[in-house]
mmCIF file of C-alpha atoms in Angstrom:
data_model
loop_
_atom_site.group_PDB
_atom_site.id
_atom_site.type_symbol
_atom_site.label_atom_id
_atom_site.label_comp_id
_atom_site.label_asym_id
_atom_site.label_seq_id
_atom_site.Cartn_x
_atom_site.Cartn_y
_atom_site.Cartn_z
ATOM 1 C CA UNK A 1 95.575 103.454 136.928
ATOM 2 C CA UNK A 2 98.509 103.403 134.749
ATOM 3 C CA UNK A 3 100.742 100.179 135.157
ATOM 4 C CA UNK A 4 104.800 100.555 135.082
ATOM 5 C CA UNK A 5 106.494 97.821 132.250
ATOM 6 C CA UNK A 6 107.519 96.071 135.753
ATOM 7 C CA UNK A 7 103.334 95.713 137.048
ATOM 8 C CA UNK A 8 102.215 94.951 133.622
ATOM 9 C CA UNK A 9 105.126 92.096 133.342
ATOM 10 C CA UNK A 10 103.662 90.761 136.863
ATOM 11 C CA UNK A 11 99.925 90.939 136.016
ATOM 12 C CA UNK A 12 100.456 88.929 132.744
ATOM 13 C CA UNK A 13 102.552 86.009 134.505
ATOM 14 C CA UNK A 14 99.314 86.094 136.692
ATOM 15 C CA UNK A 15 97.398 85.680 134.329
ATOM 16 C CA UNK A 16 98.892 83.671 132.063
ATOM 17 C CA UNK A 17 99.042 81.060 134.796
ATOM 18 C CA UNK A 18 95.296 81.427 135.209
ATOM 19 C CA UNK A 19 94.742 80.407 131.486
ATOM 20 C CA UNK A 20 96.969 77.557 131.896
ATOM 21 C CA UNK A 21 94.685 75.968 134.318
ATOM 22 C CA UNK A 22 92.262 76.833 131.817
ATOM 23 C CA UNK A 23 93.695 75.101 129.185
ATOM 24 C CA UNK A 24 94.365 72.137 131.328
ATOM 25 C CA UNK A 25 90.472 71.618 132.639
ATOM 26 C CA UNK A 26 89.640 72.102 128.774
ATOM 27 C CA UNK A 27 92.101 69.568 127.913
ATOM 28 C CA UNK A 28 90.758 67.083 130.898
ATOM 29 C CA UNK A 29 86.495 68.006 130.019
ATOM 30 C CA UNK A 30 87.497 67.519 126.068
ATOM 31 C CA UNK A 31 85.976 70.868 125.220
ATOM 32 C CA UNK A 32 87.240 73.454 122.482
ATOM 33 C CA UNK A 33 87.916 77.190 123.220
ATOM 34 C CA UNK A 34 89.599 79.508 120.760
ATOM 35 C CA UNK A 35 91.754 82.693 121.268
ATOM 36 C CA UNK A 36 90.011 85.974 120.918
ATOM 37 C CA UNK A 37 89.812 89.679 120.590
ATOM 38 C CA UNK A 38 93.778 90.888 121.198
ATOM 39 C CA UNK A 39 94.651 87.770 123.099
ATOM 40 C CA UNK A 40 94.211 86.494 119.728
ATOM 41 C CA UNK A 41 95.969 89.633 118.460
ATOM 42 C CA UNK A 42 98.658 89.205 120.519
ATOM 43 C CA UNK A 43 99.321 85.163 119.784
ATOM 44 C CA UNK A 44 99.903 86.006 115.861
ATOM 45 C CA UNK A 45 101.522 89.631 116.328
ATOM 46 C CA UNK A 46 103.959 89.526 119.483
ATOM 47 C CA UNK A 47 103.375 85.315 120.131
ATOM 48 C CA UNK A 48 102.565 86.176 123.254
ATOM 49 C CA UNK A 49 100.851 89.124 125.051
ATOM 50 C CA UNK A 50 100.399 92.442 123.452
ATOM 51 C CA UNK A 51 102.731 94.298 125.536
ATOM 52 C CA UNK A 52 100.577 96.620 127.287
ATOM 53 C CA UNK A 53 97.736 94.110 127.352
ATOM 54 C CA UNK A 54 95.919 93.744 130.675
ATOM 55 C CA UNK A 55 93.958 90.691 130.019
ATOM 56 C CA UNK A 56 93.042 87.474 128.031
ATOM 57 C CA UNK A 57 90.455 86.792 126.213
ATOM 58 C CA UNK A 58 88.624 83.148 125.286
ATOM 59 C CA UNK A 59 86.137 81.942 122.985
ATOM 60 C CA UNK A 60 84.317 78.589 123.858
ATOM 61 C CA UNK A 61 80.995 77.422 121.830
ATOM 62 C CA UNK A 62 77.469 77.770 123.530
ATOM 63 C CA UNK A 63 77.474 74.226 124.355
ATOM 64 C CA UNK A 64 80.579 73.427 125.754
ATOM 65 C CA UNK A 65 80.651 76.683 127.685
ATOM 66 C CA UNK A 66 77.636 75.385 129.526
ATOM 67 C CA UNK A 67 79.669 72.108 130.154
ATOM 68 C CA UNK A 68 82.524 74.275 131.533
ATOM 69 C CA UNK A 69 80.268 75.857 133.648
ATOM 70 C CA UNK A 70 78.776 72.494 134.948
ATOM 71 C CA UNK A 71 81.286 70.240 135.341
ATOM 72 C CA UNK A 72 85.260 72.572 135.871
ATOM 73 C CA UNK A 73 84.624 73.654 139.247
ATOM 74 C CA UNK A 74 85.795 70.296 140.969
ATOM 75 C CA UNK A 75 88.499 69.935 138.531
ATOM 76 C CA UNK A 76 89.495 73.703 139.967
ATOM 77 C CA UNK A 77 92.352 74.874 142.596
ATOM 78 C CA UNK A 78 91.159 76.321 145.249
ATOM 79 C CA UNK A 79 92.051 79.858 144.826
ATOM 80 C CA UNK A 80 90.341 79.753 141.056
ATOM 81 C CA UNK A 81 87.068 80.948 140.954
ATOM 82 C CA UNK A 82 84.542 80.230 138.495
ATOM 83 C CA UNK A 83 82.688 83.858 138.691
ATOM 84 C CA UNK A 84 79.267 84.476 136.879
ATOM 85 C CA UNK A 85 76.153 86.293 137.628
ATOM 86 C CA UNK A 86 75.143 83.224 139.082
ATOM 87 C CA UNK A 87 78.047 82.111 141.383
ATOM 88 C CA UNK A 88 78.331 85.455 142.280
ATOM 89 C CA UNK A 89 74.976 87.621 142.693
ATOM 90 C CA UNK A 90 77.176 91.207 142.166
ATOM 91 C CA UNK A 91 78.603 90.386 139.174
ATOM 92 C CA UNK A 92 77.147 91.961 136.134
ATOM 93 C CA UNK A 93 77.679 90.217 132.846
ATOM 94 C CA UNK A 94 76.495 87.482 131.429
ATOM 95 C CA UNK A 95 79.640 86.053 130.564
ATOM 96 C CA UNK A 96 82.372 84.428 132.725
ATOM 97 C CA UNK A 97 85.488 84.868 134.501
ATOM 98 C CA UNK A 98 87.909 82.803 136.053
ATOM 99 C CA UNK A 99 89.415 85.194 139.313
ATOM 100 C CA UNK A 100 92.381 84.445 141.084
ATOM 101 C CA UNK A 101 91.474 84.978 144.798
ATOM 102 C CA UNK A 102 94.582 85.551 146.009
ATOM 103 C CA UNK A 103 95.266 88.688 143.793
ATOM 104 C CA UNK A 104 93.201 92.006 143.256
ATOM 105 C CA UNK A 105 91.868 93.695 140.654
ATOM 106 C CA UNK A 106 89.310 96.432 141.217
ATOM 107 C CA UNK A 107 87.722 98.198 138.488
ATOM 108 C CA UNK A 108 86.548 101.568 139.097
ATOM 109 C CA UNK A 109 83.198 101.071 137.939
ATOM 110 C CA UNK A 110 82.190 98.098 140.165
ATOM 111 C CA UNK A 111 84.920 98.896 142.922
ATOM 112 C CA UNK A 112 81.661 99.006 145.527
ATOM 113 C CA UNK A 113 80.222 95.811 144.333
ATOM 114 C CA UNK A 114 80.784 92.598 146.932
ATOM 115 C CA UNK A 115 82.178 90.416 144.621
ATOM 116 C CA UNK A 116 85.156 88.720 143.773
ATOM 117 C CA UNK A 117 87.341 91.047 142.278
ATOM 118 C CA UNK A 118 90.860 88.430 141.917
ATOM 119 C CA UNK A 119 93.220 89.287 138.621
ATOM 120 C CA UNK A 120 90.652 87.284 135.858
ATOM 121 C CA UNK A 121 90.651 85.811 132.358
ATOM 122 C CA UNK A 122 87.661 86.526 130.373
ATOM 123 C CA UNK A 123 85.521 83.263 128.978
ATOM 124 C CA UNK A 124 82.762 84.005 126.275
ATOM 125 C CA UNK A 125 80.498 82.080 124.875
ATOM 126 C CA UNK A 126 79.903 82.035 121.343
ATOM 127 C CA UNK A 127 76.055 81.576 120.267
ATOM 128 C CA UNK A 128 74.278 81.231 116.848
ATOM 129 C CA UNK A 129 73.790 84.446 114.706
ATOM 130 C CA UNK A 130 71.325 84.353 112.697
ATOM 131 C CA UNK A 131 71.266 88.258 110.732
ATOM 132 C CA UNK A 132 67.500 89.142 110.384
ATOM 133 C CA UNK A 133 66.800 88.114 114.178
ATOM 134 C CA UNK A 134 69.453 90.085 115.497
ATOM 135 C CA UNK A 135 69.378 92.554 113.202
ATOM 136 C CA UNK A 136 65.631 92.991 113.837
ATOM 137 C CA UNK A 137 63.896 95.491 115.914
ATOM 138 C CA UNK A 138 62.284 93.774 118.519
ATOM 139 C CA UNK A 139 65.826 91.924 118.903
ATOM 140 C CA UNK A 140 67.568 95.123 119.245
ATOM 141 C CA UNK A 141 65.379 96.640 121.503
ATOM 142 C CA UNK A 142 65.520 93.572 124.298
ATOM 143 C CA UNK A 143 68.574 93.877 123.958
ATOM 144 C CA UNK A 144 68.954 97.477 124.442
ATOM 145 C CA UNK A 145 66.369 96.904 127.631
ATOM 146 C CA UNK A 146 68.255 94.111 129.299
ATOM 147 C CA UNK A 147 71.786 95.590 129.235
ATOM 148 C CA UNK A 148 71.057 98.917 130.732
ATOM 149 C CA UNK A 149 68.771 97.203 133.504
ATOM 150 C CA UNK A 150 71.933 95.056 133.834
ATOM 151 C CA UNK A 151 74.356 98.047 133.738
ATOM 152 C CA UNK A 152 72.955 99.463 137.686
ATOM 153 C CA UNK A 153 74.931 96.504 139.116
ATOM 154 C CA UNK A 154 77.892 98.485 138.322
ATOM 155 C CA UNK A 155 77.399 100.452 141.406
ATOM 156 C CA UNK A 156 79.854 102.810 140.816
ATOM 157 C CA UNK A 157 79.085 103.656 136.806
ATOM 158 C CA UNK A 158 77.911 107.042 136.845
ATOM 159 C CA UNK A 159 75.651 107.835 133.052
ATOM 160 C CA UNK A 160 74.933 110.869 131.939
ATOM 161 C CA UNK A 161 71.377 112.358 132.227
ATOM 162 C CA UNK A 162 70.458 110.697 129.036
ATOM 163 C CA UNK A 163 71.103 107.507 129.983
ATOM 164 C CA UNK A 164 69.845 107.684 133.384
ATOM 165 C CA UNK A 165 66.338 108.381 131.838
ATOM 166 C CA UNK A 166 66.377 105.357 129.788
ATOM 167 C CA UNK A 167 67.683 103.681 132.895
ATOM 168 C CA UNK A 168 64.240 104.554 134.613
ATOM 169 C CA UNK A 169 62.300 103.806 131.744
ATOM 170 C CA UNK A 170 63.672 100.334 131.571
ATOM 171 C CA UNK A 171 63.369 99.548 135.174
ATOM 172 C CA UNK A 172 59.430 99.812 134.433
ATOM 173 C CA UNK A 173 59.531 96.904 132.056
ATOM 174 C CA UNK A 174 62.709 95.070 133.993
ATOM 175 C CA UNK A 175 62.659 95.833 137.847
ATOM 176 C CA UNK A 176 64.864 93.668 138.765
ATOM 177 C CA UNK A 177 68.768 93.640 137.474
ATOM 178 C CA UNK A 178 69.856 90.603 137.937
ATOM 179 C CA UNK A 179 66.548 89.381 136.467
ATOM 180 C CA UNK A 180 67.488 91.385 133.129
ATOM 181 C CA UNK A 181 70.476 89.212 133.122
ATOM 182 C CA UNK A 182 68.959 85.977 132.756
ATOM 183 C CA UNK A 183 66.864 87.263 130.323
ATOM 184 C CA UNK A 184 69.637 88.580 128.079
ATOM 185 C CA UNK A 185 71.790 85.558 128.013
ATOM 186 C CA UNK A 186 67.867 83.531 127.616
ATOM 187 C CA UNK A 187 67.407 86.302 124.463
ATOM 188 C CA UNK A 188 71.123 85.376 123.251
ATOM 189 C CA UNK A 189 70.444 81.546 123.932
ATOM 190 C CA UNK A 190 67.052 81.973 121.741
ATOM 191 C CA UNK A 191 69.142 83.074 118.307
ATOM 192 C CA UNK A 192 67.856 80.506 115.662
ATOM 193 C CA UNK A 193 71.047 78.578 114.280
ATOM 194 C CA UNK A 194 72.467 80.195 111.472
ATOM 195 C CA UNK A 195 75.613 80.370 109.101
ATOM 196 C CA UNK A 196 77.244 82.757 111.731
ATOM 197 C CA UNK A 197 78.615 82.871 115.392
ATOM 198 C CA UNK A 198 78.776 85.569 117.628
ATOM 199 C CA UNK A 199 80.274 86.761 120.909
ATOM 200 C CA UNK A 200 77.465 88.639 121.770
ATOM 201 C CA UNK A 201 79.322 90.349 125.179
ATOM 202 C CA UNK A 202 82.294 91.555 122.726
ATOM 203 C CA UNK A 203 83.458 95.117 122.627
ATOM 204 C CA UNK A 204 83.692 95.045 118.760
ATOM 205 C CA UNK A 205 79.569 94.869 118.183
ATOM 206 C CA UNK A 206 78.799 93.142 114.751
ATOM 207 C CA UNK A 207 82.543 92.996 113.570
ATOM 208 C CA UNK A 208 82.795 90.186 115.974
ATOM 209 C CA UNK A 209 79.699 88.394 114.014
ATOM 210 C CA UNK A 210 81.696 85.745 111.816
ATOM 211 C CA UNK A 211 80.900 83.263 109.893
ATOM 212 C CA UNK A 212 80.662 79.730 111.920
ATOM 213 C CA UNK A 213 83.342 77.675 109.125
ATOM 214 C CA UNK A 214 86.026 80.818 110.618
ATOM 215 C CA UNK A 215 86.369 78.922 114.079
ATOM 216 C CA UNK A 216 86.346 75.317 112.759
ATOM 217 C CA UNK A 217 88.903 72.987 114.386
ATOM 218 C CA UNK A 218 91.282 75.487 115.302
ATOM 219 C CA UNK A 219 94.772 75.916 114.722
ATOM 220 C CA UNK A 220 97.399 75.950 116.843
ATOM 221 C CA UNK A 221 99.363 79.329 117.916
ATOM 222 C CA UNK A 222 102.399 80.375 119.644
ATOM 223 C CA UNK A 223 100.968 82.156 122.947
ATOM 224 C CA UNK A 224 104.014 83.039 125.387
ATOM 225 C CA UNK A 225 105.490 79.339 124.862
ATOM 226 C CA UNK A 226 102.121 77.212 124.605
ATOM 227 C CA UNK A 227 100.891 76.116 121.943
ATOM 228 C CA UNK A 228 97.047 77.129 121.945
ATOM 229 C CA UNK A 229 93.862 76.605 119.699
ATOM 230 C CA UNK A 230 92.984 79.980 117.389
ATOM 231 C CA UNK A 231 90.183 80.053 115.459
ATOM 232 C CA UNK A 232 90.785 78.258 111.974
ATOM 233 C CA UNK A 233 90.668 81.636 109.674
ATOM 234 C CA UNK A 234 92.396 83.870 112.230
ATOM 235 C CA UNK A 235 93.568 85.916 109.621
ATOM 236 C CA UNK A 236 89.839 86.282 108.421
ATOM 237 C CA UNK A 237 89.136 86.715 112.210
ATOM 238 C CA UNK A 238 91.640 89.467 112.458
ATOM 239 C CA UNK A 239 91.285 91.593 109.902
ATOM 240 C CA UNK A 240 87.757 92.334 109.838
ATOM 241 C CA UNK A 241 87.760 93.142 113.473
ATOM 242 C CA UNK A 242 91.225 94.988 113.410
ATOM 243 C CA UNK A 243 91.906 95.683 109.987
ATOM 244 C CA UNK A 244 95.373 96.191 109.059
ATOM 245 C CA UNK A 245 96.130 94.442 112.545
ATOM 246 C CA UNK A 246 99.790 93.520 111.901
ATOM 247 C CA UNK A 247 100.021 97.218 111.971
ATOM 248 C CA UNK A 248 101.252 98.692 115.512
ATOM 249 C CA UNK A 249 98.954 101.354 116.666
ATOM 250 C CA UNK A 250 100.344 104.907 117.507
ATOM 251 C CA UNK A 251 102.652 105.084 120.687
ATOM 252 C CA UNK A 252 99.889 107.158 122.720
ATOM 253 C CA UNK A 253 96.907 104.045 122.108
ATOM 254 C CA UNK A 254 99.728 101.128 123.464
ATOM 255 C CA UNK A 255 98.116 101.318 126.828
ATOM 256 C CA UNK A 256 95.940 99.084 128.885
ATOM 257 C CA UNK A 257 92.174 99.629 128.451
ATOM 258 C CA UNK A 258 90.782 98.854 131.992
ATOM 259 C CA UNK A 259 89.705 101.464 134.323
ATOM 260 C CA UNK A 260 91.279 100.007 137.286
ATOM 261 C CA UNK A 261 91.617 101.055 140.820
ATOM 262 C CA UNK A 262 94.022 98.372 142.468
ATOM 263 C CA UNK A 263 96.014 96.248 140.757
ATOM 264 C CA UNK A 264 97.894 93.775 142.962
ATOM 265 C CA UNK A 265 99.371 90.509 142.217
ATOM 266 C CA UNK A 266 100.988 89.637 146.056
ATOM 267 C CA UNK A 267 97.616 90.512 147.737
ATOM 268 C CA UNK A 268 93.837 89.503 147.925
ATOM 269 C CA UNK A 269 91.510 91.743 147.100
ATOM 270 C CA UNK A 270 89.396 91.174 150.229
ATOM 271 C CA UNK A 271 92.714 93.420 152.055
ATOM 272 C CA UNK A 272 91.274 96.050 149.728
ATOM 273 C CA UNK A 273 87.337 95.633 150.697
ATOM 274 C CA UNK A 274 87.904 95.717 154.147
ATOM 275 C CA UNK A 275 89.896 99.102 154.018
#
């Protein structure tokens, strides 16, 4: 679904005023979260959103995010939803969003799935890295188990034949789905402390492995007229995941990188479900 400069103005004022609530329960529970991925991007490039971003992204540390999990609900509006694979049994990752309710945003590939499906922002955790574990087979290979187990919650992600045979194989060891998602995030909880973090969900693999003194305090950013917490080296942060990253991509790659379905800020998504 391709947004018009007008829909893609409307869904970031939606979400921006998610992540202010954010910010504000972090602020009230005294816990730390960081920009990330091109959120992050966006703070030190535009000061703001990228402008054909369709999302934002947040880093908070193993600990604290299981604080946030515990203890934001109550502090909450009503029509913010704290969505995980636990709060919500059709939701497949192991990392958590906070969903507007009264707003929609169906993505093709779990458009099927009886969840909520509100306008989100994205909340990682960030775990302990330490190289030889996760860089070891037997690591790899859980790993590799869990997530496609995991991925047949998407009921409307169609692999290719390939995949669908590993698929099979892996529902030998890992029957259940939502099983193989508490045991990834227990496999990502296990990771031995080390001199590195990780957001383990990321899209950017083992570029987004970084060394723990990288996030430190944080620094403060320019993000659409708040001032917000970045990780310390940002630059650091930036570069080896983007390279060259105050560099604009071509024209053709400025677009939103969601496979979406419906996309609508004035109405909830359960209008959608029932048609």
């Amino acid at each position: 679904m391709l947004l018009t400069p007008e829909q893609t103005a409307e869904l970031q004022r939606t979400e921006l005023e998610i992540f202010r609530i954010f910010v504000e329960v972090c602020k009230r529970l005294n816990i730390k979260y960081y920009l990330m991925a091109g959120t992050l991007l966006g703070a030190v490039r535009h000061q703001g959103f990228i402008p054909w971003d369709d999302d934002i992204d947040v880093g908070i540390m193993r600990e604290d995010y299981d604080r946030f999990m515990k203890e934001a609900v109550p502090l909450l509006p009503d029509h913010i939803f704290l969505q995980t694979y636990s709060t919500d049994l059709e939701y497949p990752h192991v990392f958590a969003k906070l969903r507007d309710t009264n707003t929609a945003f169906i993505e093709c590939t779990v458009r099927d799935n009886k969840m909520n499906h509100g306008v989100f922002i994205d909340i990682f955790p960030l775990d302990s890295c330490d190289l030889k574990v996760r860089n070891s087979v037997a690591f790899r290979l859980k790993e590799k188990i869990y997530l496609m187990r995991a991925s047949s919650l998407m009921k409307n992600y169609k692999p290719d034949f390939r995949r669908r045979l590993i698929r099979q194989c892996c529902k030998l060891i890992c029957p259940d789905p939502h099983r193989a998602l508490y045991k990834l995030e227990k496999l990502y909880r296990s990771m031995p402390a080390g001199k590195y973090l990780v957001n383990f969900s990321g899209i950017y693999g083992a570029r987004e492995i970084m060394p723990t003194g990288w996030y430190g305090d944080g620094v403060f950013v320019r993000f659409e007229g708040m001032d917000v917490v970045a990780p310390k080296e940002f630059d650091k942060w930036l570069s080896q995941v983007y390279g060259d990253y105050m560099k604009l991509p071509p024209e053709e790659k400025r677009v939103t990188h969601h496979l979406t379905e419906v996309i609508d800020v004035g109405s909830s998504y359960r209008n959608y479900l029932k048609e």
